[in-house]
Amino acid sequence: MKKTTEIGKAVVYQVFTRLFGNTNTTNKPWGTIEENGVGKLSDFTQKALKEIKDLGVSHIWYTGIPHHALIRDYTAYGISNDDPDIVKGRAGSPYAVKDYYSVNPDLANDPHNRNLEFKELLARSHKAGLKVIIDIVPNHIARKYEGKNNPEGVVDFGANDNTNVVYDRDNNFYYNPGESFMVPDWRNGYQPLGGENINLANGKFSETPAKWTGNGSRLSKPDFNDWYETVKINYGISPDGHRDFASLPEDFGHKNFTEHFEFWKNQVVPDSWIKFRDIALFWLDEGVDGFRYDMAEMVPVEFWSFMNSSIKMKKPDAFLMAEVYNPQLYRDYIFKGKMDYLYDKVEFYDSLKHIMQGHGWTDHIPVVQNGLMDIEHQMLHFLENHDEQRIACPEFLGNAEKAKPGMVVSATISTSPTMIYFGQEVGEPAAESPGFGSPSRTSIFDYVGVPHFQRWVNNKKFDGGQLSPKEKELRTFYRNLLNFTINSSALMGKYKDIHFYNKDHTEYYNHRVLSFVRWSENEKLIIISNFDAGQTFGFDLKLPREIIREWGLQDSTYQMKDELFKEKELSLFVENEIGHIRIDIQPLESLILSLN
């Protein structure tokens, strides 16, 4: 396992910035700001940030900070109007960035001062003891990109492109010369803005020559399911797959970021690489502590080596996390691409979701974990984020309580960071039909309120004053768990599965339960979770001989206490170098037992 210097784990709190402080409860489909409200940067008061920090959080990811395409008139501030035919929702997707050097004007009390208001939020966040992460989306940008706040010498994407060719190494986009872009054919009754009649919503958008679309579609008229609101960035890969940049030497996965930085110093790289590196360095200068990269695997790993080594030269402790969904690519993006953390979705989250829904066996989890042991520290764990269904929605679990064992396992099985999504801690079910978005996911496209979370916001008192007793209890569970993880040395130490040992040696132990041990020099933990929503299980949990020896225990009796709620004290008996502990575990209960 990777040695780390932290005392405990990192915990990332993802917050959808424009929804956090919105107290409006109208939730009209396709509603405007006037109808449905919008949250502001200023809603993150010292009180709000202290409450987030006290939940057991080390990093806050403000989603949707860079100015993205949206439907609202900001022409008084020198910003052009966006076309509803190429914007998803009214509030727009944060992943269709229109100006990388500006903050979303919706978030500012005074749009003229939007960047300053974000700097003030950075200062408040740092004062509260939180490190700040924002999004960078290198694979694509909004169809109508316009830099209104470019630093001196920065030229807009595409401004110097040769548009007479499909591809050139230093073009920022791919083109279809001689063809014009056409708006997709809408399906299933979809109409921009729900059919509202406004000037630009006319089924037309002027773009000649047509550019390739963000998800890689080369069609001048993309499909309705394509990412038609975005254009693909060219990283120096020709349409036939030829790469116009240097390859990293084979052994470069083992080299540090300084050596990666030195390697690229002597290379000529495509223009798009430099543009995105400069964007990242700009935000570091503003005071940001790290980045979350959207769809990182759609961009070549060599670019990440160049980008991330440049970032680390400036800020060695920058926190760099990315979406990579192909397990075959994990190690390349970590070692060669110099990523700190990747989403552990395709194996860990997907398996856990299946088990929580009552289908899968817990046997699968240790197998997944074992397969990732060399990179377990880099595999960031989550149960919710803006792309995934809310736990409490009927399509996932229909009840936030059912995720408790999964949350304990997710947060304690590895040394990797844990991420939670705002509202997860109070059981937000995302039941609204807000417009472009649909129920089960909190909309990233629309102006909406987030009802359960609004009860915690409590008219901006941020004290949970309107939460039900059950919601308060859930938030307490999250607070206890996360605070334990950020202060536990064992969770940054060693791991051993005891699940299969107990399946073989323990009567009544079964595949709805999971158990494992974590330890460091001064902390020893046994973690047991019951994934069954209906059954209590009782058994004589056993610790195998190798753990008893590793922990230096003699044949004797030891006291163990539950770290989650401090209510239970149990006895561990060691006899003939085998540990025995009587466990009676309630439906959906977890125990984090520490050795006194």
Coordinates of C-alpha atoms in Angstrom, one line a residue:
M1 CA 0.0 0.0 0.0
K2 CA 1.1 3.5 -0.7
K3 CA 2.6 5.4 2.2
T4 CA 0.9 8.7 2.9
T5 CA 1.6 11.6 5.2
E6 CA -2.0 12.4 6.1
I7 CA -3.3 11.5 9.6
G8 CA -6.6 10.4 8.2
K9 CA -8.5 10.2 4.9
A10 CA -9.5 13.1 2.6
V11 CA -13.2 13.7 2.4
V12 CA -14.6 15.7 -0.6
Y13 CA -17.9 17.4 -0.4
Q14 CA -19.3 18.0 -3.9
V15 CA -21.7 20.9 -4.0
F16 CA -23.7 22.1 -7.0
T17 CA -22.9 25.7 -6.4
R18 CA -26.0 27.4 -8.0
L19 CA -28.4 25.1 -6.0
F20 CA -26.8 25.2 -2.6
G21 CA -28.3 28.4 -1.2
N22 CA -31.5 28.5 -3.2
T23 CA -34.5 28.6 -0.8
N24 CA -37.2 29.0 -3.5
T25 CA -39.5 26.0 -3.5
T26 CA -41.6 26.7 -6.7
N27 CA -39.8 24.1 -8.9
K28 CA -41.7 25.0 -12.1
P29 CA -40.4 22.9 -15.0
W30 CA -38.1 25.1 -17.2
G31 CA -38.6 27.9 -14.6
T32 CA -36.5 31.1 -14.8
I33 CA -34.4 32.5 -11.9
E34 CA -37.3 34.8 -11.1
E35 CA -39.7 31.8 -10.8
N36 CA -37.4 29.1 -9.3
G37 CA -34.6 31.1 -7.7
V38 CA -30.8 30.5 -7.8
G39 CA -28.1 30.2 -5.2
K40 CA -25.2 32.6 -5.0
L41 CA -21.6 32.4 -4.0
S42 CA -22.4 34.6 -1.0
D43 CA -24.7 31.9 0.4
F44 CA -21.6 30.0 1.5
T45 CA -21.4 32.0 4.7
Q46 CA -18.8 31.3 7.4
K47 CA -21.6 29.5 9.3
A48 CA -22.5 27.3 6.2
L49 CA -18.8 26.5 5.6
K50 CA -18.3 25.7 9.3
E51 CA -21.2 23.2 9.2
I52 CA -19.7 21.5 6.1
K53 CA -16.3 21.3 7.7
D54 CA -17.8 19.9 10.9
L55 CA -19.5 17.2 8.9
G56 CA -16.0 15.7 8.5
V57 CA -15.0 17.3 5.2
S58 CA -11.5 18.3 4.1
H59 CA -12.1 19.4 0.5
I60 CA -15.1 21.2 -1.1
W61 CA -15.7 20.8 -4.8
Y62 CA -17.7 23.7 -6.1
T63 CA -19.3 22.3 -9.3
G64 CA -20.2 24.8 -12.0
I65 CA -17.8 27.7 -11.3
P66 CA -16.5 28.5 -14.8
H67 CA -18.9 30.5 -16.9
H68 CA -20.9 28.1 -19.0
A69 CA -23.6 28.6 -21.7
L70 CA -27.0 29.5 -20.1
I71 CA -30.2 31.2 -21.1
R72 CA -30.4 34.5 -19.4
D73 CA -29.7 38.1 -20.7
Y74 CA -26.4 39.4 -19.4
T75 CA -25.8 41.7 -22.4
A76 CA -25.6 44.6 -20.0
Y77 CA -22.4 43.0 -18.7
G78 CA -20.8 42.5 -22.2
I79 CA -21.9 38.9 -22.4
S80 CA -23.6 37.6 -25.5
N81 CA -26.9 35.7 -25.3
D82 CA -26.7 31.9 -25.8
D83 CA -29.0 30.0 -28.2
P84 CA -31.5 27.6 -26.6
D85 CA -31.0 25.3 -29.6
I86 CA -27.5 24.5 -28.3
V87 CA -28.0 24.8 -24.5
K88 CA -29.4 21.9 -22.4
G89 CA -31.9 23.3 -19.9
R90 CA -32.4 26.9 -19.0
A91 CA -29.6 27.1 -16.5
G92 CA -27.2 25.2 -18.8
S93 CA -24.8 22.4 -18.2
P94 CA -21.6 23.2 -16.3
Y95 CA -19.8 21.0 -18.7
A96 CA -20.4 23.3 -21.7
V97 CA -17.9 26.1 -20.6
K98 CA -18.3 29.4 -22.5
D99 CA -15.5 31.3 -20.8
Y100 CA -12.7 29.6 -18.8
Y101 CA -11.4 32.8 -17.3
S102 CA -14.7 33.9 -15.9
V103 CA -17.1 32.8 -13.2
N104 CA -20.8 31.9 -14.0
P105 CA -22.6 35.3 -13.8
D106 CA -25.7 33.5 -12.2
L107 CA -23.6 33.0 -9.1
A108 CA -22.7 36.6 -8.5
N109 CA -24.7 39.3 -6.6
D110 CA -23.0 41.7 -9.1
P111 CA -22.1 40.0 -12.3
H112 CA -19.5 42.7 -13.0
N113 CA -17.6 41.4 -9.9
R114 CA -18.2 37.7 -10.4
N115 CA -14.5 36.7 -10.3
L116 CA -13.9 38.9 -7.2
E117 CA -16.9 37.3 -5.5
F118 CA -15.4 33.9 -6.2
K119 CA -12.1 35.0 -4.7
E120 CA -13.9 36.1 -1.6
L121 CA -15.5 32.6 -1.4
L122 CA -12.1 31.0 -1.8
A123 CA -10.9 33.1 1.2
R124 CA -13.9 32.1 3.3
S125 CA -13.5 28.5 2.4
H126 CA -9.8 28.5 3.3
K127 CA -10.6 30.3 6.6
A128 CA -13.0 27.5 7.4
G129 CA -10.2 25.0 6.9
L130 CA -11.5 23.6 3.5
K131 CA -9.4 23.1 0.4
V132 CA -11.2 24.1 -2.9
I133 CA -11.6 22.1 -6.0
I134 CA -13.2 23.3 -9.3
D135 CA -14.0 21.6 -12.6
I136 CA -11.9 21.7 -15.8
V137 CA -13.3 19.9 -18.8
P138 CA -10.5 19.5 -21.3
N139 CA -12.4 17.2 -23.8
H140 CA -14.9 19.8 -25.0
I141 CA -16.2 23.4 -24.6
A142 CA -19.5 25.2 -25.4
R143 CA -20.4 25.6 -29.1
K144 CA -20.3 29.3 -28.6
Y145 CA -17.1 29.9 -26.7
E146 CA -16.2 33.6 -25.9
G147 CA -13.4 34.6 -23.6
K148 CA -14.4 38.0 -22.1
N149 CA -11.9 37.9 -19.3
N150 CA -8.8 36.5 -21.1
P151 CA -5.4 37.4 -19.4
E152 CA -3.0 39.4 -21.7
G153 CA -1.7 37.2 -24.5
V154 CA -4.4 34.6 -24.2
V155 CA -6.2 33.9 -27.5
D156 CA -9.7 32.3 -27.6
F157 CA -10.1 28.6 -28.7
G158 CA -10.3 28.4 -32.4
A159 CA -9.3 32.1 -33.1
N160 CA -6.2 31.1 -35.0
D161 CA -7.5 27.8 -36.5
N162 CA -7.2 27.0 -40.2
T163 CA -10.9 26.2 -40.9
N164 CA -10.2 25.0 -44.4
V165 CA -9.0 21.7 -43.2
V166 CA -10.5 18.9 -41.1
Y167 CA -7.4 18.7 -38.9
D168 CA -4.2 20.5 -38.1
R169 CA -2.1 19.8 -35.1
D170 CA -2.5 23.3 -33.8
N171 CA -6.1 23.7 -34.6
N172 CA -8.2 23.7 -31.4
F173 CA -11.2 22.0 -33.2
Y174 CA -12.0 19.5 -35.9
Y175 CA -13.9 20.9 -38.9
N176 CA -16.2 19.7 -41.8
P177 CA -15.1 22.3 -44.4
G178 CA -17.9 23.3 -46.8
E179 CA -20.6 22.2 -44.4
S180 CA -22.7 24.1 -41.9
F181 CA -23.8 22.9 -38.5
M182 CA -27.5 21.9 -38.2
V183 CA -29.5 21.6 -35.0
P184 CA -30.4 18.0 -34.2
D185 CA -33.9 16.6 -34.8
W186 CA -35.7 16.7 -31.5
R187 CA -37.3 13.5 -30.2
N188 CA -39.9 12.4 -27.6
G189 CA -41.6 15.7 -27.6
Y190 CA -38.5 17.7 -26.6
Q191 CA -38.5 21.4 -27.3
P192 CA -35.8 23.9 -26.1
L193 CA -37.0 25.6 -23.0
G194 CA -40.1 23.4 -23.0
G195 CA -41.4 25.2 -26.2
E196 CA -41.2 28.8 -24.9
N197 CA -41.1 31.2 -27.8
I198 CA -38.0 33.3 -27.6
N199 CA -35.9 34.9 -30.3
L200 CA -33.1 32.5 -30.7
A201 CA -35.1 29.3 -30.2
N202 CA -35.7 28.8 -33.9
G203 CA -34.1 25.5 -34.7
K204 CA -31.1 27.2 -36.2
F205 CA -27.5 28.0 -35.0
S206 CA -24.9 29.6 -37.3
E207 CA -21.6 27.7 -37.4
T208 CA -19.7 27.4 -40.7
P209 CA -17.7 25.2 -41.1
A210 CA -19.4 22.8 -38.8
K211 CA -17.2 21.5 -35.9
W212 CA -17.1 18.0 -34.5
T213 CA -19.3 17.5 -31.4
G214 CA -17.9 16.9 -27.9
N215 CA -18.6 13.2 -27.7
G216 CA -16.7 12.6 -30.9
S217 CA -19.6 12.7 -33.4
R218 CA -18.3 13.9 -36.8
L219 CA -21.7 14.7 -38.1
S220 CA -22.5 18.3 -39.1
K221 CA -26.0 17.5 -37.8
P222 CA -25.4 15.6 -34.6
D223 CA -28.0 13.3 -33.1
F224 CA -30.3 14.3 -30.3
N225 CA -28.3 12.0 -27.9
D226 CA -25.0 13.5 -28.9
W227 CA -23.4 16.2 -26.8
Y228 CA -24.5 18.7 -29.4
E229 CA -24.1 21.7 -27.1
T230 CA -20.3 21.2 -27.1
V231 CA -17.5 20.9 -29.5
K232 CA -14.6 18.4 -29.3
I233 CA -11.1 19.8 -28.5
N234 CA -8.3 18.6 -30.8
Y235 CA -5.2 17.3 -28.8
G236 CA -3.1 16.6 -31.9
I237 CA -4.7 13.3 -32.9
S238 CA -5.6 13.2 -36.6
P239 CA -8.9 11.7 -37.7
D240 CA -7.1 8.5 -38.7
G241 CA -5.6 8.2 -35.2
H242 CA -2.0 9.5 -35.9
R243 CA -0.5 11.4 -33.0
D244 CA 1.3 14.6 -33.6
F245 CA 3.1 14.7 -30.2
A246 CA 5.9 12.7 -28.5
S247 CA 5.1 9.5 -26.7
L248 CA 6.2 9.0 -23.1
P249 CA 9.0 6.5 -22.7
E250 CA 7.7 3.1 -21.4
D251 CA 9.3 3.5 -17.9
F252 CA 7.8 6.9 -17.3
G253 CA 5.0 5.6 -15.1
H254 CA 7.7 5.2 -12.4
K255 CA 9.0 8.7 -12.7
N256 CA 7.9 11.7 -10.6
F257 CA 6.2 14.9 -11.8
T258 CA 9.5 16.8 -12.0
E259 CA 10.9 14.3 -14.5
H260 CA 7.6 14.5 -16.5
F261 CA 7.8 18.3 -16.5
E262 CA 11.5 18.2 -17.7
F263 CA 10.5 15.8 -20.5
W264 CA 7.9 18.1 -21.9
K265 CA 10.1 21.2 -21.7
N266 CA 12.0 19.9 -24.7
Q267 CA 8.9 19.0 -26.8
V268 CA 6.7 20.9 -29.2
V269 CA 3.1 20.3 -28.1
P270 CA -0.3 21.0 -29.7
D271 CA -1.8 24.4 -29.1
S272 CA -4.8 23.0 -27.1
W273 CA -2.4 21.5 -24.5
I274 CA -1.0 25.0 -23.8
K275 CA -4.4 26.6 -23.6
F276 CA -5.6 24.1 -21.0
R277 CA -2.4 24.2 -19.0
D278 CA -2.6 28.0 -18.8
I279 CA -6.3 27.8 -17.6
A280 CA -5.3 25.5 -14.8
L281 CA -2.3 27.7 -13.8
F282 CA -4.6 30.8 -13.8
W283 CA -7.0 29.2 -11.3
L284 CA -4.1 28.0 -9.1
D285 CA -2.9 31.7 -9.0
E286 CA -6.5 32.7 -7.9
G287 CA -6.1 30.3 -4.9
V288 CA -7.8 27.1 -6.1
D289 CA -6.3 23.9 -4.5
G290 CA -7.2 21.3 -7.1
F291 CA -9.3 20.2 -10.0
R292 CA -11.9 17.6 -11.0
Y293 CA -11.4 16.6 -14.6
D294 CA -14.5 15.6 -16.6
M295 CA -14.2 12.6 -18.9
A296 CA -10.4 12.4 -18.7
E297 CA -10.1 9.2 -20.7
M298 CA -11.3 11.0 -23.8
V299 CA -8.1 13.0 -23.8
P300 CA -4.6 11.4 -24.4
V301 CA -2.6 10.4 -21.3
E302 CA 0.4 12.3 -22.6
F303 CA -1.6 15.6 -22.3
W304 CA -2.3 14.7 -18.6
S305 CA 1.4 14.1 -18.0
F306 CA 2.1 17.6 -19.5
M307 CA -0.8 19.3 -17.7
N308 CA -0.5 17.7 -14.2
S309 CA 3.3 17.9 -14.0
S310 CA 2.9 21.7 -14.8
I311 CA 0.3 22.0 -12.0
K312 CA 2.4 20.0 -9.5
M313 CA 5.5 22.1 -10.2
K314 CA 3.5 25.2 -9.2
K315 CA 1.6 23.5 -6.3
P316 CA 2.9 20.1 -5.3
D317 CA 0.0 19.3 -3.0
A318 CA -2.7 20.2 -5.7
F319 CA -5.6 17.7 -5.5
L320 CA -6.3 16.2 -8.9
M321 CA -9.2 13.9 -9.4
A322 CA -10.7 12.5 -12.7
E323 CA -13.4 10.5 -14.3
V324 CA -11.9 7.4 -16.0
Y325 CA -14.4 4.6 -16.5
N326 CA -12.3 2.0 -18.3
P327 CA -10.5 -0.1 -15.6
Q328 CA -7.9 -1.1 -18.2
L329 CA -6.8 2.6 -18.3
Y330 CA -6.6 3.2 -14.6
R331 CA -2.9 2.6 -14.1
D332 CA -1.9 4.6 -17.2
Y333 CA -3.8 7.7 -16.1
I334 CA -2.5 7.4 -12.5
F335 CA 1.2 6.6 -13.2
K336 CA 1.8 8.2 -16.7
G337 CA -1.0 10.8 -16.5
K338 CA 0.0 11.8 -12.9
M339 CA -3.6 11.8 -11.6
D340 CA -3.9 11.7 -7.9
Y341 CA -7.4 10.1 -7.8
L342 CA -9.8 8.4 -10.2
Y343 CA -13.5 7.6 -9.6
D344 CA -13.9 4.0 -8.4
K345 CA -17.2 3.6 -10.3
V346 CA -17.1 0.7 -12.7
E347 CA -16.0 -1.9 -10.3
F348 CA -16.5 -0.7 -6.7
Y349 CA -19.5 1.6 -6.8
D350 CA -21.3 -0.6 -9.4
S351 CA -20.8 -3.7 -7.2
L352 CA -21.8 -1.9 -4.0
K353 CA -25.0 -0.5 -5.7
H354 CA -26.0 -4.0 -6.7
I355 CA -25.5 -5.4 -3.2
M356 CA -27.4 -2.5 -1.5
Q357 CA -30.3 -3.1 -3.9
G358 CA -30.4 -6.7 -2.6
H359 CA -29.2 -8.5 -5.7
G360 CA -25.5 -9.1 -5.2
W361 CA -23.4 -11.0 -2.7
T362 CA -20.9 -9.2 -0.4
D363 CA -18.4 -11.8 -1.6
H364 CA -17.8 -9.5 -4.6
I365 CA -16.4 -6.6 -2.7
P366 CA -13.1 -8.2 -1.3
V367 CA -12.5 -9.5 -4.8
V368 CA -12.8 -6.1 -6.4
Q369 CA -10.7 -4.5 -3.6
N370 CA -8.0 -7.2 -4.0
G371 CA -7.7 -6.5 -7.8
L372 CA -7.0 -2.8 -7.1
M373 CA -4.5 -3.2 -4.2
D374 CA -1.6 -1.6 -6.0
I375 CA -3.7 1.5 -6.7
E376 CA -6.3 1.4 -3.9
H377 CA -5.2 4.8 -2.6
Q378 CA -5.9 6.4 -5.9
M379 CA -9.5 5.0 -6.3
L380 CA -11.8 7.7 -4.9
H381 CA -15.0 6.2 -3.4
F382 CA -18.5 7.7 -3.6
L383 CA -22.2 6.6 -3.4
E384 CA -23.5 9.8 -5.0
N385 CA -22.4 12.6 -7.4
H386 CA -24.1 14.8 -9.9
D387 CA -24.0 12.0 -12.6
E388 CA -25.5 9.2 -10.5
Q389 CA -28.9 8.6 -9.1
R390 CA -29.8 9.8 -5.6
I391 CA -29.7 7.0 -3.1
A392 CA -33.2 7.8 -1.8
C393 CA -34.9 7.9 -5.2
P394 CA -37.1 4.8 -6.0
E395 CA -34.8 3.9 -9.0
F396 CA -31.9 3.4 -6.6
L397 CA -32.9 2.4 -3.1
G398 CA -36.0 4.4 -2.3
N399 CA -34.7 4.9 1.2
A400 CA -31.5 6.7 2.4
E401 CA -31.2 4.3 5.4
K402 CA -30.5 1.4 3.1
A403 CA -27.2 3.0 2.0
K404 CA -25.7 3.1 5.5
P405 CA -23.8 -0.2 5.3
G406 CA -22.6 0.7 1.9
M407 CA -21.4 4.1 3.1
V408 CA -19.5 2.6 6.0
V409 CA -17.8 0.1 3.7
S410 CA -17.1 2.7 1.0
A411 CA -15.6 5.1 3.6
T412 CA -13.4 2.6 5.5
I413 CA -12.2 -0.2 3.2
S414 CA -9.3 1.7 1.6
T415 CA -7.0 4.7 2.2
S416 CA -8.5 6.6 -0.8
P417 CA -10.6 9.7 -0.4
T418 CA -14.4 9.6 0.2
M419 CA -16.7 11.9 -1.7
I420 CA -20.3 12.8 -0.8
Y421 CA -22.8 14.9 -2.7
F422 CA -24.6 17.8 -1.0
G423 CA -28.0 16.6 0.2
Q424 CA -26.8 12.9 0.4
E425 CA -26.4 13.4 4.2
V426 CA -30.1 14.3 4.6
G427 CA -31.6 11.7 2.1
E428 CA -32.4 14.0 -0.8
P429 CA -34.4 11.9 -3.3
A430 CA -34.4 14.3 -6.4
A431 CA -38.1 13.8 -7.1
E432 CA -38.6 16.9 -9.3
S433 CA -39.3 17.0 -13.0
P434 CA -37.4 20.3 -13.5
G435 CA -37.2 20.6 -17.3
F436 CA -34.3 19.2 -19.2
G437 CA -33.3 17.1 -16.2
S438 CA -35.4 14.2 -15.0
P439 CA -36.3 12.7 -11.6
S440 CA -33.7 10.6 -9.7
R441 CA -30.8 12.9 -10.3
T442 CA -30.7 16.5 -9.0
S443 CA -30.8 18.5 -12.2
I444 CA -27.5 20.0 -13.5
F445 CA -29.4 21.8 -16.3
D446 CA -32.2 23.7 -14.6
Y447 CA -32.9 26.3 -11.9
V448 CA -34.4 24.2 -9.1
G449 CA -34.7 23.9 -5.4
V450 CA -33.4 20.8 -3.6
P451 CA -36.3 20.2 -1.1
H452 CA -34.7 18.0 1.6
F453 CA -31.5 19.9 1.5
Q454 CA -33.5 23.2 1.8
R455 CA -34.8 22.0 5.1
W456 CA -31.2 21.8 6.4
V457 CA -30.5 25.3 4.8
N458 CA -33.5 26.5 6.9
N459 CA -33.8 30.0 5.3
K460 CA -30.0 30.4 5.3
K461 CA -29.5 29.6 8.9
F462 CA -27.7 26.4 7.9
D463 CA -28.7 24.7 11.1
G464 CA -31.0 21.9 10.0
G465 CA -33.9 23.6 11.7
Q466 CA -36.5 22.1 9.4
L467 CA -35.2 18.6 9.1
S468 CA -37.3 15.7 10.3
P469 CA -36.0 13.6 13.2
K470 CA -35.1 10.8 10.6
E471 CA -33.2 13.3 8.4
K472 CA -31.3 14.7 11.5
E473 CA -30.4 11.1 12.5
L474 CA -29.1 10.4 9.0
R475 CA -26.9 13.5 9.1
T476 CA -25.6 12.5 12.5
F477 CA -24.6 9.1 11.0
Y478 CA -22.7 10.8 8.2
R479 CA -21.0 13.3 10.6
N480 CA -19.9 10.5 13.0
L481 CA -18.6 8.3 10.2
L482 CA -16.8 11.0 8.2
N483 CA -15.2 12.6 11.3
F484 CA -14.0 9.2 12.4
T485 CA -12.4 8.6 9.0
I486 CA -10.5 11.9 8.8
N487 CA -9.0 11.2 12.2
S488 CA -8.2 7.5 11.9
S489 CA -4.6 6.4 11.4
A490 CA -5.8 2.7 10.9
L491 CA -7.8 3.8 7.8
M492 CA -4.5 5.1 6.3
G493 CA -2.8 1.8 7.2
K494 CA -3.2 -1.8 6.4
Y495 CA -6.3 -3.8 5.2
K496 CA -7.1 -7.5 5.4
D497 CA -10.3 -9.2 4.4
I498 CA -11.8 -11.6 7.0
H499 CA -15.0 -12.2 5.1
F500 CA -14.0 -15.4 3.4
Y501 CA -12.4 -16.8 6.5
N502 CA -15.6 -16.3 8.4
K503 CA -17.7 -17.7 5.5
D504 CA -15.6 -20.9 5.9
H505 CA -15.3 -21.0 9.7
T506 CA -18.3 -19.3 11.2
E507 CA -21.8 -20.7 11.6
Y508 CA -24.6 -18.2 10.6
Y509 CA -22.1 -15.8 8.9
N510 CA -23.4 -15.1 5.4
H511 CA -23.2 -13.2 2.1
R512 CA -25.4 -10.3 3.3
V513 CA -22.7 -9.4 5.8
L514 CA -19.2 -8.0 5.1
S515 CA -16.2 -7.9 7.5
F516 CA -12.6 -6.8 7.2
V517 CA -9.8 -5.4 9.5
R518 CA -7.8 -2.1 9.2
W519 CA -4.8 -1.3 11.4
S520 CA -1.9 1.0 12.0
E521 CA 0.7 0.9 14.8
N522 CA -1.6 2.6 17.3
E523 CA -5.1 1.7 16.1
K524 CA -6.7 -1.7 15.4
L525 CA -10.2 -1.9 13.8
I526 CA -12.7 -4.6 13.0
I527 CA -15.4 -3.4 10.6
I528 CA -18.7 -5.4 10.1
S529 CA -21.7 -4.3 8.0
N530 CA -25.1 -5.9 7.6
F531 CA -26.6 -5.1 4.2
D532 CA -29.9 -6.8 4.9
A533 CA -32.8 -4.5 5.5
G534 CA -34.9 -7.1 7.3
Q535 CA -32.7 -9.5 9.3
T536 CA -30.6 -9.4 12.4
F537 CA -27.6 -11.8 12.3
G538 CA -25.8 -13.3 15.2
F539 CA -22.5 -15.2 15.0
D540 CA -19.1 -15.8 16.6
L541 CA -16.9 -13.6 14.3
K542 CA -13.4 -14.9 14.1
L543 CA -10.0 -13.2 13.6
P544 CA -7.5 -15.6 11.8
R545 CA -4.1 -16.4 13.3
E546 CA -2.2 -14.2 10.9
I547 CA -4.1 -11.1 12.2
I548 CA -3.7 -12.1 15.9
R549 CA 0.1 -12.4 15.3
E550 CA 0.3 -9.2 13.2
W551 CA -1.5 -7.3 16.0
G552 CA 0.7 -8.8 18.7
L553 CA -2.2 -10.2 20.7
Q554 CA -1.8 -13.0 23.4
D555 CA -4.4 -15.6 24.5
S556 CA -6.5 -13.2 26.6
T557 CA -9.6 -11.0 26.7
Y558 CA -9.6 -7.6 25.1
Q559 CA -12.3 -4.8 25.1
M560 CA -13.5 -3.3 21.9
K561 CA -15.7 -0.3 21.5
D562 CA -17.9 0.9 18.6
E563 CA -16.5 4.1 17.1
L564 CA -19.6 5.0 15.1
F565 CA -22.1 5.6 17.9
K566 CA -20.0 4.8 21.0
E567 CA -22.9 2.8 22.5
K568 CA -21.5 -0.8 22.2
E569 CA -18.6 -2.4 24.1
L570 CA -17.8 -6.0 23.1
S571 CA -15.2 -8.5 24.2
L572 CA -12.6 -10.1 21.9
F573 CA -11.4 -13.5 23.2
V574 CA -8.1 -14.8 21.9
E575 CA -7.7 -18.6 22.3
N576 CA -5.0 -20.7 20.5
E577 CA -4.1 -17.6 18.4
I578 CA -7.7 -17.3 17.0
G579 CA -9.9 -14.3 17.9
H580 CA -13.6 -14.7 18.8
I581 CA -16.1 -11.9 19.1
R582 CA -19.8 -12.4 19.6
I583 CA -21.6 -10.2 17.1
D584 CA -25.3 -9.4 17.0
I585 CA -25.9 -7.0 14.2
Q586 CA -29.2 -5.3 13.4
P587 CA -30.6 -4.8 9.9
L588 CA -28.5 -2.1 8.0
E589 CA -26.2 -1.7 11.1
S590 CA -22.5 -1.3 10.9
L591 CA -19.9 -1.7 13.7
I592 CA -16.5 0.0 13.6
L593 CA -14.9 -1.8 16.6
S594 CA -11.6 -0.4 17.9
L595 CA -9.3 -2.4 20.2
N596 CA -8.8 -0.7 23.6

